[in-house]
Coordinates of C-alpha atoms in Angstrom, one line a residue:
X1 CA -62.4 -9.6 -13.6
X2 CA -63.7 -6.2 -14.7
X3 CA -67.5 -7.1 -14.0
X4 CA -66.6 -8.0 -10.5
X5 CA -66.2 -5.9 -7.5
X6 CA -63.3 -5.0 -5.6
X7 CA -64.2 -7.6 -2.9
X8 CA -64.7 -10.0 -5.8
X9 CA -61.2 -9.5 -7.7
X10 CA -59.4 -9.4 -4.4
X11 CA -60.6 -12.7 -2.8
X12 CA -60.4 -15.2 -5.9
X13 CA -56.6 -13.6 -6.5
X14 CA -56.3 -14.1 -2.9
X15 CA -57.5 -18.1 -3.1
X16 CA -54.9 -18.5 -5.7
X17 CA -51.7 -16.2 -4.5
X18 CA -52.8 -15.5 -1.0
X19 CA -50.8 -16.3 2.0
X20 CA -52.2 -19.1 3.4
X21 CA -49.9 -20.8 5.7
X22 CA -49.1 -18.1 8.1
X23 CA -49.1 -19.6 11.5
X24 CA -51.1 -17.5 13.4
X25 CA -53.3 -19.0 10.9
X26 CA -53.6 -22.7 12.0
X27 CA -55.2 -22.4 14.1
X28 CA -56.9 -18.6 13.9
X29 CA -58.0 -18.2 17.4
X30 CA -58.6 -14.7 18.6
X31 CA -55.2 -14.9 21.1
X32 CA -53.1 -15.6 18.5
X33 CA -54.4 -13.2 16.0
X34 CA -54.0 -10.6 18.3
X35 CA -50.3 -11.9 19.7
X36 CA -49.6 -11.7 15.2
X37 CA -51.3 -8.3 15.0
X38 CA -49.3 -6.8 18.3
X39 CA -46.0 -7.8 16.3
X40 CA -47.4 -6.6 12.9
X41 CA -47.3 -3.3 14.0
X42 CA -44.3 -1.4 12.3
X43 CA -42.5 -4.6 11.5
X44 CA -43.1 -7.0 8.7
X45 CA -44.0 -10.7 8.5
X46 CA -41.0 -12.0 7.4
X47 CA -39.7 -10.5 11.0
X48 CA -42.0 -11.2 12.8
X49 CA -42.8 -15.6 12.5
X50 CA -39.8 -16.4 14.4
X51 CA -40.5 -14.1 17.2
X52 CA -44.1 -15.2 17.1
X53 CA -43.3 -18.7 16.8
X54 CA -41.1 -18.6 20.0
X55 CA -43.6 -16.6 21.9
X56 CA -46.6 -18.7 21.2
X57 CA -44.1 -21.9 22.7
X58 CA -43.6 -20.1 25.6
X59 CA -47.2 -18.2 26.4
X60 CA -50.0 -20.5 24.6
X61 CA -52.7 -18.6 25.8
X62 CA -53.5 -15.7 27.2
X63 CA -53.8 -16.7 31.1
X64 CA -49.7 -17.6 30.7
X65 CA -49.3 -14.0 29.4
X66 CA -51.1 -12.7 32.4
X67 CA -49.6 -15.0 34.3
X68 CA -45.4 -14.1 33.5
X69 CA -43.7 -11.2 34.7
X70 CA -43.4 -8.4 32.8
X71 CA -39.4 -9.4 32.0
X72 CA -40.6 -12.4 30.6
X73 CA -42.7 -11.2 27.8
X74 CA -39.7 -8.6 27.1
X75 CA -37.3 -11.3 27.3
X76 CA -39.2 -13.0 24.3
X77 CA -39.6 -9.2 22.8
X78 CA -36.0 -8.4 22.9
X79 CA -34.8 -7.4 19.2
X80 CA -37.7 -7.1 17.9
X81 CA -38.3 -3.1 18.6
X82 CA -41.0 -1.1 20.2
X83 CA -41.3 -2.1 23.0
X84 CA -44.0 -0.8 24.5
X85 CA -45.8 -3.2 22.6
X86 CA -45.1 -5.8 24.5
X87 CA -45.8 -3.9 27.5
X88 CA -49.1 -2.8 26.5
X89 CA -49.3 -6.7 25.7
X90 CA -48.7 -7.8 29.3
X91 CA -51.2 -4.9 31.0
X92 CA -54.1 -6.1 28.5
X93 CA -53.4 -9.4 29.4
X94 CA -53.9 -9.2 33.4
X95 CA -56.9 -6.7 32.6
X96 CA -58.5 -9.7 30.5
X97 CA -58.1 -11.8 33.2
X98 CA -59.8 -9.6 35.9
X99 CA -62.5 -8.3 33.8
X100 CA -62.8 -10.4 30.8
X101 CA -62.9 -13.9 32.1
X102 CA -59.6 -14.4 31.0
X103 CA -60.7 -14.5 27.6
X104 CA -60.0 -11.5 25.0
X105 CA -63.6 -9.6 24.2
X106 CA -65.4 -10.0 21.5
X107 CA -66.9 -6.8 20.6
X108 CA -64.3 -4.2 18.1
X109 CA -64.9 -1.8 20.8
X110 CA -64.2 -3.6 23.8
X111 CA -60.7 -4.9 22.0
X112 CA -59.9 -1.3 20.9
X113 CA -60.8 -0.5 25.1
X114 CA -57.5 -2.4 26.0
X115 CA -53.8 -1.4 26.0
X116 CA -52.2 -0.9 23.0
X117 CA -55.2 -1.9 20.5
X118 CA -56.2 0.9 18.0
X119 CA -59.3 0.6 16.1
X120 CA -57.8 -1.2 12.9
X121 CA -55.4 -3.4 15.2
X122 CA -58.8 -4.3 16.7
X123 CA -61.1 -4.7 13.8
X124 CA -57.6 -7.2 12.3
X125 CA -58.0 -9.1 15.7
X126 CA -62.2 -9.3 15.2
X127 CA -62.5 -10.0 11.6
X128 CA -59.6 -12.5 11.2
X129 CA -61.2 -14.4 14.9
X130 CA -64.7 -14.7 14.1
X131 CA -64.8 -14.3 10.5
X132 CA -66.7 -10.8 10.2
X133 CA -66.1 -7.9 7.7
X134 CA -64.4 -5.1 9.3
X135 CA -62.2 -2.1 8.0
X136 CA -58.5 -2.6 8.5
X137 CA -56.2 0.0 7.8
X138 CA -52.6 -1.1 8.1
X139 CA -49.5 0.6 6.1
X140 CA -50.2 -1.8 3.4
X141 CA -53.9 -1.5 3.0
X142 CA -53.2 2.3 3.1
X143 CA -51.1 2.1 0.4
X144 CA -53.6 0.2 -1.6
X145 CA -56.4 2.1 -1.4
X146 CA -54.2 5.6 -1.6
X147 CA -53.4 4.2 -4.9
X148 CA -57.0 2.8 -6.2
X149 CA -58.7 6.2 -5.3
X150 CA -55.4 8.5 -6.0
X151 CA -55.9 10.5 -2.8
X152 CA -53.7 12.8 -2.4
X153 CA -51.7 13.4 0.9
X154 CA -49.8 11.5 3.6
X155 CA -51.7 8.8 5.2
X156 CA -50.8 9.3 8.5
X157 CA -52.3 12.6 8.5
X158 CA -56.0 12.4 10.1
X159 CA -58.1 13.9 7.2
X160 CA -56.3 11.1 4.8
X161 CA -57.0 8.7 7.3
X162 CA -60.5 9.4 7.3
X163 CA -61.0 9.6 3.9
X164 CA -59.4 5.9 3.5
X165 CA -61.5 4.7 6.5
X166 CA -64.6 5.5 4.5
X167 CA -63.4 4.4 1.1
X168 CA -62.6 0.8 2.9
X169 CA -65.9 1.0 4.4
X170 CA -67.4 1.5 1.7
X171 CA -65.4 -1.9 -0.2
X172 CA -66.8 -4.1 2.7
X173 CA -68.0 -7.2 1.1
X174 CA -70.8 -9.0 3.2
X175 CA -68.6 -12.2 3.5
X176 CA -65.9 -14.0 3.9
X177 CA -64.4 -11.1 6.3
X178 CA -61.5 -13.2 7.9
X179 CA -60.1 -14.1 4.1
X180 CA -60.9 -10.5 3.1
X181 CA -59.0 -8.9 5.6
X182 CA -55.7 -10.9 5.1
X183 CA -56.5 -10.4 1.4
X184 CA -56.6 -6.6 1.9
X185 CA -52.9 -6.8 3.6
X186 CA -51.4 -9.3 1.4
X187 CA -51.8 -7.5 -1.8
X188 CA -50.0 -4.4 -0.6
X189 CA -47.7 -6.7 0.9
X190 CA -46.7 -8.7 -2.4
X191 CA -48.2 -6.8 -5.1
X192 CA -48.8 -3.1 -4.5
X193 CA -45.3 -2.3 -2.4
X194 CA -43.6 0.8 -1.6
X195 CA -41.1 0.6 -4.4
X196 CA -41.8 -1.2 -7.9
X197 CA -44.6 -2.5 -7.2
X198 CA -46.4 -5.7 -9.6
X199 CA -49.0 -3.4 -11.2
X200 CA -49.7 -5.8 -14.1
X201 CA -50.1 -8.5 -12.2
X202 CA -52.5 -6.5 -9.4
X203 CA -56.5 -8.0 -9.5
X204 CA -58.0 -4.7 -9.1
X205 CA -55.8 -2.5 -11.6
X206 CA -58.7 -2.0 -14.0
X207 CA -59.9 0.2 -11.7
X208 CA -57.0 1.6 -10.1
X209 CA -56.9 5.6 -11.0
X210 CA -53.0 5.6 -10.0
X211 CA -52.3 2.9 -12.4
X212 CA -55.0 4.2 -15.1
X213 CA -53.5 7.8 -15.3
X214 CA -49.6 6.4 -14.9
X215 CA -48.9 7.9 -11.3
X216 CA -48.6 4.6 -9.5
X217 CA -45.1 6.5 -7.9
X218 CA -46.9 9.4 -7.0
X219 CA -49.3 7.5 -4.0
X220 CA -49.4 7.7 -1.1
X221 CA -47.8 11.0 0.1
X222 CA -44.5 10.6 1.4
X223 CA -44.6 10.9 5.0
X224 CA -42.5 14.0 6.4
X225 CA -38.8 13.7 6.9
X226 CA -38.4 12.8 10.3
X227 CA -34.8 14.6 12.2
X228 CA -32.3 11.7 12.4
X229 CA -30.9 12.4 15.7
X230 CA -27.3 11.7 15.9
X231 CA -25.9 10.1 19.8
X232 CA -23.2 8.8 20.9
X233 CA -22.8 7.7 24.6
X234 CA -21.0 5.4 27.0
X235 CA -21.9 1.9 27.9
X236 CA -19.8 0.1 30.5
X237 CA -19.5 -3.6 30.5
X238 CA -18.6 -4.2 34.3
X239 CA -17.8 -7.5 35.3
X240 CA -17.6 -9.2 39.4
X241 CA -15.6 -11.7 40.3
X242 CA -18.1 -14.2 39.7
X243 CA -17.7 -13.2 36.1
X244 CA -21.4 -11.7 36.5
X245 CA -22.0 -8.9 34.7
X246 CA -24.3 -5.4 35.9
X247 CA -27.1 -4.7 34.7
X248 CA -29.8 -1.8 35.3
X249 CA -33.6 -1.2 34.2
X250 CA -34.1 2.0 32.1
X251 CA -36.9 4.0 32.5
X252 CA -40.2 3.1 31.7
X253 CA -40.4 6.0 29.5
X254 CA -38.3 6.2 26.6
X255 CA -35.6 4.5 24.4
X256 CA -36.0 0.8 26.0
X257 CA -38.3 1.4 28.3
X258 CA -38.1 -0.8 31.2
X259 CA -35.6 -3.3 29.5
X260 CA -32.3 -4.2 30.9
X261 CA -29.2 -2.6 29.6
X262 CA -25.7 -1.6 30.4
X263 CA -24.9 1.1 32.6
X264 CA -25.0 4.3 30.2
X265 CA -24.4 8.0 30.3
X266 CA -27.0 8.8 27.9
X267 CA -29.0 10.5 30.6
X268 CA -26.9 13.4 30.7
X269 CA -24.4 12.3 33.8
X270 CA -20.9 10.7 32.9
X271 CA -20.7 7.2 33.4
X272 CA -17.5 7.6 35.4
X273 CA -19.6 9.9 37.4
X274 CA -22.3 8.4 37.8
X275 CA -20.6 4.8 38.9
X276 CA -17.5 6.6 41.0
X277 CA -15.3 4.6 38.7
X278 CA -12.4 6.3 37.3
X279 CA -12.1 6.0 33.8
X280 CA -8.6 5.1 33.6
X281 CA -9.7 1.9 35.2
X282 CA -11.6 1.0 31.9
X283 CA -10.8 -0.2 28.6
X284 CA -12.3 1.0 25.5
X285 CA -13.7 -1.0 23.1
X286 CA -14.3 -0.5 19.2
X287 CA -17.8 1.5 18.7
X288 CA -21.0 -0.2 17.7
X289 CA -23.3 1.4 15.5
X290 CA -27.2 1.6 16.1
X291 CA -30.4 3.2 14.2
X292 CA -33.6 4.1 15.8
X293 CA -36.2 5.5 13.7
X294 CA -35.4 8.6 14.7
X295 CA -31.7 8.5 16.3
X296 CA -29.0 7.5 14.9
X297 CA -26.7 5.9 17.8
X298 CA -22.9 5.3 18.1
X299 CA -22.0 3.3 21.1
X300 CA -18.7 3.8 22.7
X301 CA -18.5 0.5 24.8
X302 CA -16.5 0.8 28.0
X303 CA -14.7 -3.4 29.7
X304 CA -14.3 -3.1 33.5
X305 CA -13.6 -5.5 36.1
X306 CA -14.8 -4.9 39.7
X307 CA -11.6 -7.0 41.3
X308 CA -9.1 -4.3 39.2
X309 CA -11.0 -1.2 40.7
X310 CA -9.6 1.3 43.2
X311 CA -13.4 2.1 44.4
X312 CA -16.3 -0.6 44.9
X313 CA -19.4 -0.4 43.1
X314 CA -22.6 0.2 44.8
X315 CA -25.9 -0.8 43.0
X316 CA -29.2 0.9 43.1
X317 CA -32.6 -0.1 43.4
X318 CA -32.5 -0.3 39.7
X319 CA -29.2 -2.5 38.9
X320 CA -28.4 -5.7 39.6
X321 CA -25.5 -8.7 38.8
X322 CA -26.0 -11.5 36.4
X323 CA -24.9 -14.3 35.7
X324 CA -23.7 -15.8 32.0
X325 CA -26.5 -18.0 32.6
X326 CA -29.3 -15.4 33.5
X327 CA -29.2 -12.2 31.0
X328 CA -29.7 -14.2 27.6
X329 CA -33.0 -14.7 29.3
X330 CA -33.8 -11.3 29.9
X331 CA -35.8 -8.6 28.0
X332 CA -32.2 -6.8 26.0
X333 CA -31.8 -4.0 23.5
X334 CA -30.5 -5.5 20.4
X335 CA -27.0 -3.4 20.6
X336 CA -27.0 -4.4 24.6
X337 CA -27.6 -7.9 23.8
X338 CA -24.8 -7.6 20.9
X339 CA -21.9 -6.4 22.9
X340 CA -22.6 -9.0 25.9
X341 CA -22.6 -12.0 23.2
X342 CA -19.6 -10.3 21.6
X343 CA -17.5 -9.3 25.0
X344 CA -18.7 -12.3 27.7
X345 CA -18.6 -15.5 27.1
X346 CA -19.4 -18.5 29.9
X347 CA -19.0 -15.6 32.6
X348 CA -15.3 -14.8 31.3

C-alpha cells in the first residue's frame, strides 16, 4: 500500500477488518450516532452496546428523550459513569425540540452549540450521519496520529491538540467521510492500542515515524499522574416498615450529580448527625470498595430499621421512600445500586 495515501491504506484495511456491525450502525441516523458518541466518551465499545442497546429500546428518537424526565435517562445511565453526560443528553434534547424542530442540527457548528457536544464529538455525530469528511479526534485517533507524526507531548494538552487537529485535517480524504471516520477510530481501537499494540499488521506503518525509528512505546505522552484521592464515608441503608428503603438526590454538582443514593456523610456532617439517629441503633456492614478516576472510595455501609429506632426520621425536600419495586428503576451509583441488590431483597 505504499503508493497509496493514508486515506487510501486506512479505508481498504477498514473494508476488510473494520467494524462493521456496530449497531448504532444499522441504521446510522444522526440520533443514534450521537446517543453512540455521548456513551463513547471515556468509555469503550465493548461497555458501552448494552447500555446503548437498552437505551435505544426505551428512547427511539429524540422527541422520547425530550420527552422523559431527567431520572429516566439516569435511570438507563446508571453504571455506566459520568454522568453528566446524560444530563447534558437530556437538556440538548428539550433544546432540539424547541429550537431545532425536534430534529438534531445539521451543521458541525450548530451540534457543537448544544450541551455536552465538543467539536470532535460533533464532527463524529456529522460525518458518520450524512457521510461528510470531518476531523475527529477521539483518544484513539489521538493515539494514532501521535504515533504516525511522533509528536511529542501529552495530547490533552492544547498545543498537542492543535498540532493533531491540523495533521488530521490535513489527512482528510474527499470521500467516503462516514467509513473514514469509524476507520480512523477503529484502528487505534484494534490495532494501534495503548499497550502492545499490532504494529505489523497496522495499514499505514510504512509511514509511521514511531514505528520507522522503533519508539512505538514512546507516543503519545503520558498524561500527568492524577492525585488518587483516598475516602471513606458512611452510607446508611434505612428501611420503613413497608420494607421501603430512603433514598436522597445528591447535588447536581459533583460525584453523582443528581442521582439517587444512600444517605451519606461524605459532605462533611456525620450521618448520625445529620439523620438524628443514634448510631448504636445501626448495624455495620462489611466495607465496599469503589474507584473514581480520581478518588479512591471505601464505603462503610451502615442497616437500620425505622420500626427499631428511638427517634423518627424526617425527610427533606431532597429524600424520599421506595419501594423494592421502584429504585431498580431509578438513575443509581454503581456501589449504591450494589449494596441495595446485595442488602434488600423483595422489600425485606
Amino acid at each position: 500500500m505504499q503508493n497509496l495515501s493514508f486515506s487510501e491504506c486506512l479505508l481498504t484495511w477498514w473494508d476488510k477488518h473494520g467494524r462493521q456491525d456496530l449497531p448504532w450502525q444499522h441504521p446510522r441516523t444522526a440520533y443514534r450516532v450521537w446517543i453512540a458518541e455521548i456513551m463513547l466518551q471515556q468509555t469503550q465499545v465493548k461497555t458501552v452496546i448494552p447500555y446503548y442497546q437498552r437505551f435505544i429500546e426505551r428512547f427511539p428518537d429524540l422527541q422520547s428523550v425530550a420527552a422523559a424526565s431527567t431520572d429516566d435517562v439516569l435511570a438507563l445511565w446508571s453504571g455506566l459513569g459520568y454522568y453528566a453526560r446524560a444530563r447534558n443528553l437530556h437538556k440538548a434534547a428539550g433544546i432540539c425540540c424547541a429550537e431545532h424542530a425536534a430534529a438534531l442540527p445539521r451543521t458541525p457548528e450548530a451540534l457543537a452549540a448544544l450541551p455536552g457536544i465538543g467539536q470532535s464529538t460533533a464532527n463524529a455525530i456529522f460525518s458518520q450521519a450524512y457521510d461528510q469528511p470531518a476531523v475527529v479526534l477521539d483518544g484513539n485517533v489521538k493515539r494514532v496520529l501521535s504515533r504516525y507524526h511522533a509528536v511529542a507531548g501529552w495530547p490533552g494538552t492544547s498545543r498537542v491538540h492543535k498540532a493533531l487537529w491540523d495533521m488530521a485535517e490535513a489527512l482528510l480524504p474527499t470521500q467516503r467521510g462516514a467509513d473514514y471516520t469509524q476507520a480512523s477510530m477503529d484502528l487505534g481501537a484494534t490495532l494501534c492500542t495503548r499497550s502492545n499494540p499490532n504494529c505489523e499488521a497496522c495499514p499505514v506503518n510504512h509511514d509511521c515515524k514511531a514505528y520507522l525509528d522503533d519508539r512505538v512505546g514512546d507516543f503519545p505522552a503520558s498524561r500527568p499522574k492524577i492525585k488518587i484521592v483516598e475516602k471513606s464515608f458512611h452510607m446508611l441503608i434505612l428501611k420503613d416498615r413497608h420494607g421501603r428503603v430512603l433514598l436522597e438526590r445528591r447535588p447536581q454538582a459533583g460525584i453523582w450529580g443528581g442521582l439517587w443514593s444512600l444517605p451519606a456523610d461524605d459532605n462533611g456532617q456525620p450521618l448520625e448527625q445529620r439523620l438524628g439517629i443514634d448510631s448504636d441503633e445501626l448495624k455495620p456492614l462489611p466495607g465496599l470498595q469503589h474507584q473514581l478516576t480520581h478518588m479512591r472510595m471505601t464505603i462503610l455501609p451502615l442497616l437500620g430499621d425505622v420500626t427499631r429506632l428511638t427517634k423518627g426520621v424526617e425527610c427533606s425536600d431532597e429524600q424520599s421512600w421506595f419501594g423494592h419495586k421502584e429504585w431498580p428503576a431509578l438513575g443509581l451509583p454503581k456501589p449504591v445500586r450494589q449494596l441495595l441488590e446485595q442488602h434488600i431483597k423483595d422489600g425485606t
